[in-house]
XYZ file of C-alpha atoms in Angstrom:
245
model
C -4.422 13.490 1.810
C -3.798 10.217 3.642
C -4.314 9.778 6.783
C -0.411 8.505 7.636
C 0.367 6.263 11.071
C 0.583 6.611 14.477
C -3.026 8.835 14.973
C -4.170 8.187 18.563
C -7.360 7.049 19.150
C -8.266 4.541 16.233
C -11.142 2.817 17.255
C -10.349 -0.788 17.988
C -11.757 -3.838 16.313
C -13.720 -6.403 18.023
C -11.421 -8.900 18.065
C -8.219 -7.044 19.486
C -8.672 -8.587 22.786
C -8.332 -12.046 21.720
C -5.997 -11.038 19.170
C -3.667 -9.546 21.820
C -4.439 -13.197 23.866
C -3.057 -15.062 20.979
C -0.165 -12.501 19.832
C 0.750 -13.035 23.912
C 0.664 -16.715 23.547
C 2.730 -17.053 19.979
C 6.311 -17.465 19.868
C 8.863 -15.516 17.110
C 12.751 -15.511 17.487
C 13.766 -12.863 20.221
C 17.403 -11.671 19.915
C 19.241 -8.506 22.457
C 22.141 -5.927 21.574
C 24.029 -6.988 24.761
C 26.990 -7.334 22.968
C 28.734 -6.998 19.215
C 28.029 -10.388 18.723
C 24.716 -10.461 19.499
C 23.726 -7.369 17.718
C 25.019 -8.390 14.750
C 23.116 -11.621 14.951
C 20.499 -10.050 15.311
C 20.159 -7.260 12.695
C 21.567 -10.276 9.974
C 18.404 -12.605 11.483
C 15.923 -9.458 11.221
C 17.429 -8.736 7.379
C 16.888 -12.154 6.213
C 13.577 -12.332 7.794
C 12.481 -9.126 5.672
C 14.234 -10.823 2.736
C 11.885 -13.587 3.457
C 8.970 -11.576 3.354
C 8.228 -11.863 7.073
C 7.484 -9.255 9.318
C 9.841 -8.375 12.163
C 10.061 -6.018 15.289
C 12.865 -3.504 15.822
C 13.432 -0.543 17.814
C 13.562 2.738 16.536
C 14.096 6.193 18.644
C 11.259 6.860 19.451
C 8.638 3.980 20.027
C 9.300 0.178 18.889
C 7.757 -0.798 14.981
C 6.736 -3.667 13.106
C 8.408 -3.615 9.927
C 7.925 -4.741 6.126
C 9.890 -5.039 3.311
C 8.291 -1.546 1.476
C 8.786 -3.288 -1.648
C 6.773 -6.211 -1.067
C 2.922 -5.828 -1.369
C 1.764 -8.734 0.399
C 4.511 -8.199 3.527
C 2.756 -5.193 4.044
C -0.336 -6.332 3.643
C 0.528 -8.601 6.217
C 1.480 -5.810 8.335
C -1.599 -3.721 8.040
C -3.677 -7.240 9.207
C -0.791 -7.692 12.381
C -2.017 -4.517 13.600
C -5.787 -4.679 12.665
C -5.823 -1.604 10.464
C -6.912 -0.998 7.255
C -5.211 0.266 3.624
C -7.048 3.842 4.561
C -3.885 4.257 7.027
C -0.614 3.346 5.220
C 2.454 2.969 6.941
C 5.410 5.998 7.010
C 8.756 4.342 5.226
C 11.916 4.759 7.280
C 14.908 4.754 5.428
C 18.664 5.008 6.717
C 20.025 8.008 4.753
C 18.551 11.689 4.342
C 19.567 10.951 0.552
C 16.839 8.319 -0.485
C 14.448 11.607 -0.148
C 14.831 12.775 -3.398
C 14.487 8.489 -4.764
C 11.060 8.163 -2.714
C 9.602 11.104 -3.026
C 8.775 14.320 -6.113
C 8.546 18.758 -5.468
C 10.164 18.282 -2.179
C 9.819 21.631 -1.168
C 12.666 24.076 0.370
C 11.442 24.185 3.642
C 10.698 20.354 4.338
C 14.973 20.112 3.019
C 15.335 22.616 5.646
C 13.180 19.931 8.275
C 15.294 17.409 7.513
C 18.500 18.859 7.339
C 17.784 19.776 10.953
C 15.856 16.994 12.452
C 16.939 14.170 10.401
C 17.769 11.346 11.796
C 15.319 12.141 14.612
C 11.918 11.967 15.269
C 10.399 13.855 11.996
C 8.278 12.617 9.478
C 7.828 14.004 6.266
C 4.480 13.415 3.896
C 5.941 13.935 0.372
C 4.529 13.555 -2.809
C 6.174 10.082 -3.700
C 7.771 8.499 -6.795
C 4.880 7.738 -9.458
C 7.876 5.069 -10.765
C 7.607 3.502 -7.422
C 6.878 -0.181 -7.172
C 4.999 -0.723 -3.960
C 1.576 -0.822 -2.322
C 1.636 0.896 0.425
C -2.239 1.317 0.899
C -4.045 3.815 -0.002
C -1.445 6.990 -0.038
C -3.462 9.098 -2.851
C 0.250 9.156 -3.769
C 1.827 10.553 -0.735
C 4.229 8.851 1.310
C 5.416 9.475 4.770
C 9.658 9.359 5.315
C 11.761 9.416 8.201
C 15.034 8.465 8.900
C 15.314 7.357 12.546
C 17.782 8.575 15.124
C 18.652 5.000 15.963
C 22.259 2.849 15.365
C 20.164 -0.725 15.308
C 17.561 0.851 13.560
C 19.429 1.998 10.383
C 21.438 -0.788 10.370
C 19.142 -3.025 9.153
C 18.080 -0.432 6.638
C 21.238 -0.353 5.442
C 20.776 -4.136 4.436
C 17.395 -3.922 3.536
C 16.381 -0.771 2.225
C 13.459 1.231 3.062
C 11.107 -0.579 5.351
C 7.191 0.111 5.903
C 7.094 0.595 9.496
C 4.428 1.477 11.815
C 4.707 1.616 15.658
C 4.440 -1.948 17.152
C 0.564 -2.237 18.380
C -2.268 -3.651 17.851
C -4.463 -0.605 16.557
C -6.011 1.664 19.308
C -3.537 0.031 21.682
C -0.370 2.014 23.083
C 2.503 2.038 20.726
C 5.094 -0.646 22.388
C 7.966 1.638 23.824
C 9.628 -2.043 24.749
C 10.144 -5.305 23.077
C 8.460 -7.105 25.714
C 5.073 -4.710 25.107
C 5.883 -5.705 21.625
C 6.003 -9.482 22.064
C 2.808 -9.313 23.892
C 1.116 -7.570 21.165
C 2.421 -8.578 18.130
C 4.706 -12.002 18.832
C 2.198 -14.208 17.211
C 2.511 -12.122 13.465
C 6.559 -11.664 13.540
C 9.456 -13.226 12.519
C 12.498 -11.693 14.654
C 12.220 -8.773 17.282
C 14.963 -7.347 17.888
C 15.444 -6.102 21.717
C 17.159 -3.055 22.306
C 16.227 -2.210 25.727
C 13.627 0.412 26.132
C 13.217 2.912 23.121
C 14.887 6.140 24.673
C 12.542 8.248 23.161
C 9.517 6.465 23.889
C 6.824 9.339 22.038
C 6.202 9.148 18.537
C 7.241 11.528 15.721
C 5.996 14.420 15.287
C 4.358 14.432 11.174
C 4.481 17.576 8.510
C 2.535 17.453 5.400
C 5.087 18.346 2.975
C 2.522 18.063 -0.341
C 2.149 22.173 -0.820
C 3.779 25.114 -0.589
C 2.347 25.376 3.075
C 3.522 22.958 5.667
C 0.929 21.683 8.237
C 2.176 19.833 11.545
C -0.827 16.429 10.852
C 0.505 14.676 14.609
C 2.517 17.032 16.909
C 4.932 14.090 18.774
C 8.783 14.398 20.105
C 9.603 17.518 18.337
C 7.611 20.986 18.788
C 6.110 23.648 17.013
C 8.361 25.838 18.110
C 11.467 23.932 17.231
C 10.013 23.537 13.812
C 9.656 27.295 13.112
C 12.698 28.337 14.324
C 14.767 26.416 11.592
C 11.889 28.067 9.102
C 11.577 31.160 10.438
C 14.415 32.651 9.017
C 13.703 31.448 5.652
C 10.285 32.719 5.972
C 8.270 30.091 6.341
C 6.135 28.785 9.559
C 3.988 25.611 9.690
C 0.510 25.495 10.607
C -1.044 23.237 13.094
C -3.991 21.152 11.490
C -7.137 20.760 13.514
């Protein structure tokens, strides 16, 4: 199994301090929500900069990410070096519609439908088995990949424009996960094309991760939603996850 995104405590590189100095330093284009017009120039800004094969910032509902075009190898190549991380920890995709399950990912099983039926959009991730027709690099999944569909407007917006994105949580590894764009900027302004600025994310704790690969779900990261939420939409098709240790 791959070890998915968002695991606390990664040890840090050498360099993040000075990375950090220089992301701080860096400039990117910055655009709010205030208003309609503003929002939508900036989720058409943060599409074309994905388009471009930049990286960009954008909030989700849970913590802020830096996001790649999941398509494009070296974009998310570029997004594993932003963050100082390795391919041994791909990123989760985030798409904008429950429906691209079944196009991203093989043997769904019932009980991760009955997840995201539930908790979808929210703050859920799902390992599946993914697509062996897929054309991406995600790292190195040992073909897995992690979905989610975020509980966010902004968010799926601009994956409505630019289909799944590679997104993990915006900071630099074994830092905090940016729960604002200005922690983002700070972190990660020097490697970015756009951030989008939402205002603080409202749910500001990561996603909680199942490992949907077997007929047995294991919880890999509990996060916003709990064990006990979980097993009550599975209880009563007689099914319960298992923590992992």
């Amino acid at each position: 199994m791959a070890e998915h995104d968002e695991t606390p405590g990664e040890d840090r590189p050498d360099d993040v301090e000075l990375a950090a100095e220089y992301a701080a330093t860096a400039t990117c284009e910055r655009l709010t929500t205030a208003d309609a017009e503003e929002r939508e120039a900036a989720i058409g800004a943060a599409t074309v900069a994905i388009q471009r094969g930049e990286l960009i910032v954008l909030p989700t509902d849970t913590v802020y990410g830096v996001a790649a075009d999941a398509f494009d190898p070296a974009a998310v190549a570029d997004l594993l070096e932003a963050k100082g991380r390795g391919r041994s920890m791909p990123p989760p995709v985030l798409v904008s519609s429950a429906t691209t399950l079944d196009a991203l990912a093989v043997d769904v099983p019932g009980y991760a439908r009955a997840l995201a039926e539930s908790f979808w959009p929210g703050a859920l991730t799902l390992v599946c088995r993914q697509q062996s027709s897929l054309q991406w690099d995600l790292g190195d999944t040992r073909g897995t990949v992690a979905i989610r569909m975020p509980d966010h407007d902004v968010a799926r917006e601009i994956l409505e424009r630019t289909g799944p994105l590679a997104v993990s949580s915006a900071n630099l590894t074994g830092m905090p996960a940016a729960t604002d764009a200005d922690q983002a900027e700070e972190m990660l302004g020097s490697f970015v094309a756009v951030i989008v600025d939402d205002g603080a994310a409202p749910g500001g704790e990561a996603s909680t991760i199942v490992d949907a690969t077997g007929p047995q779900g294991r919880i890999l990261r509990l996060g916003a939603i709990g064990v006990e939420e979980l097993n009550a939409v599975l209880e009563p098709l007689g099914a319960t996850l298992t923590v992992e240790d």
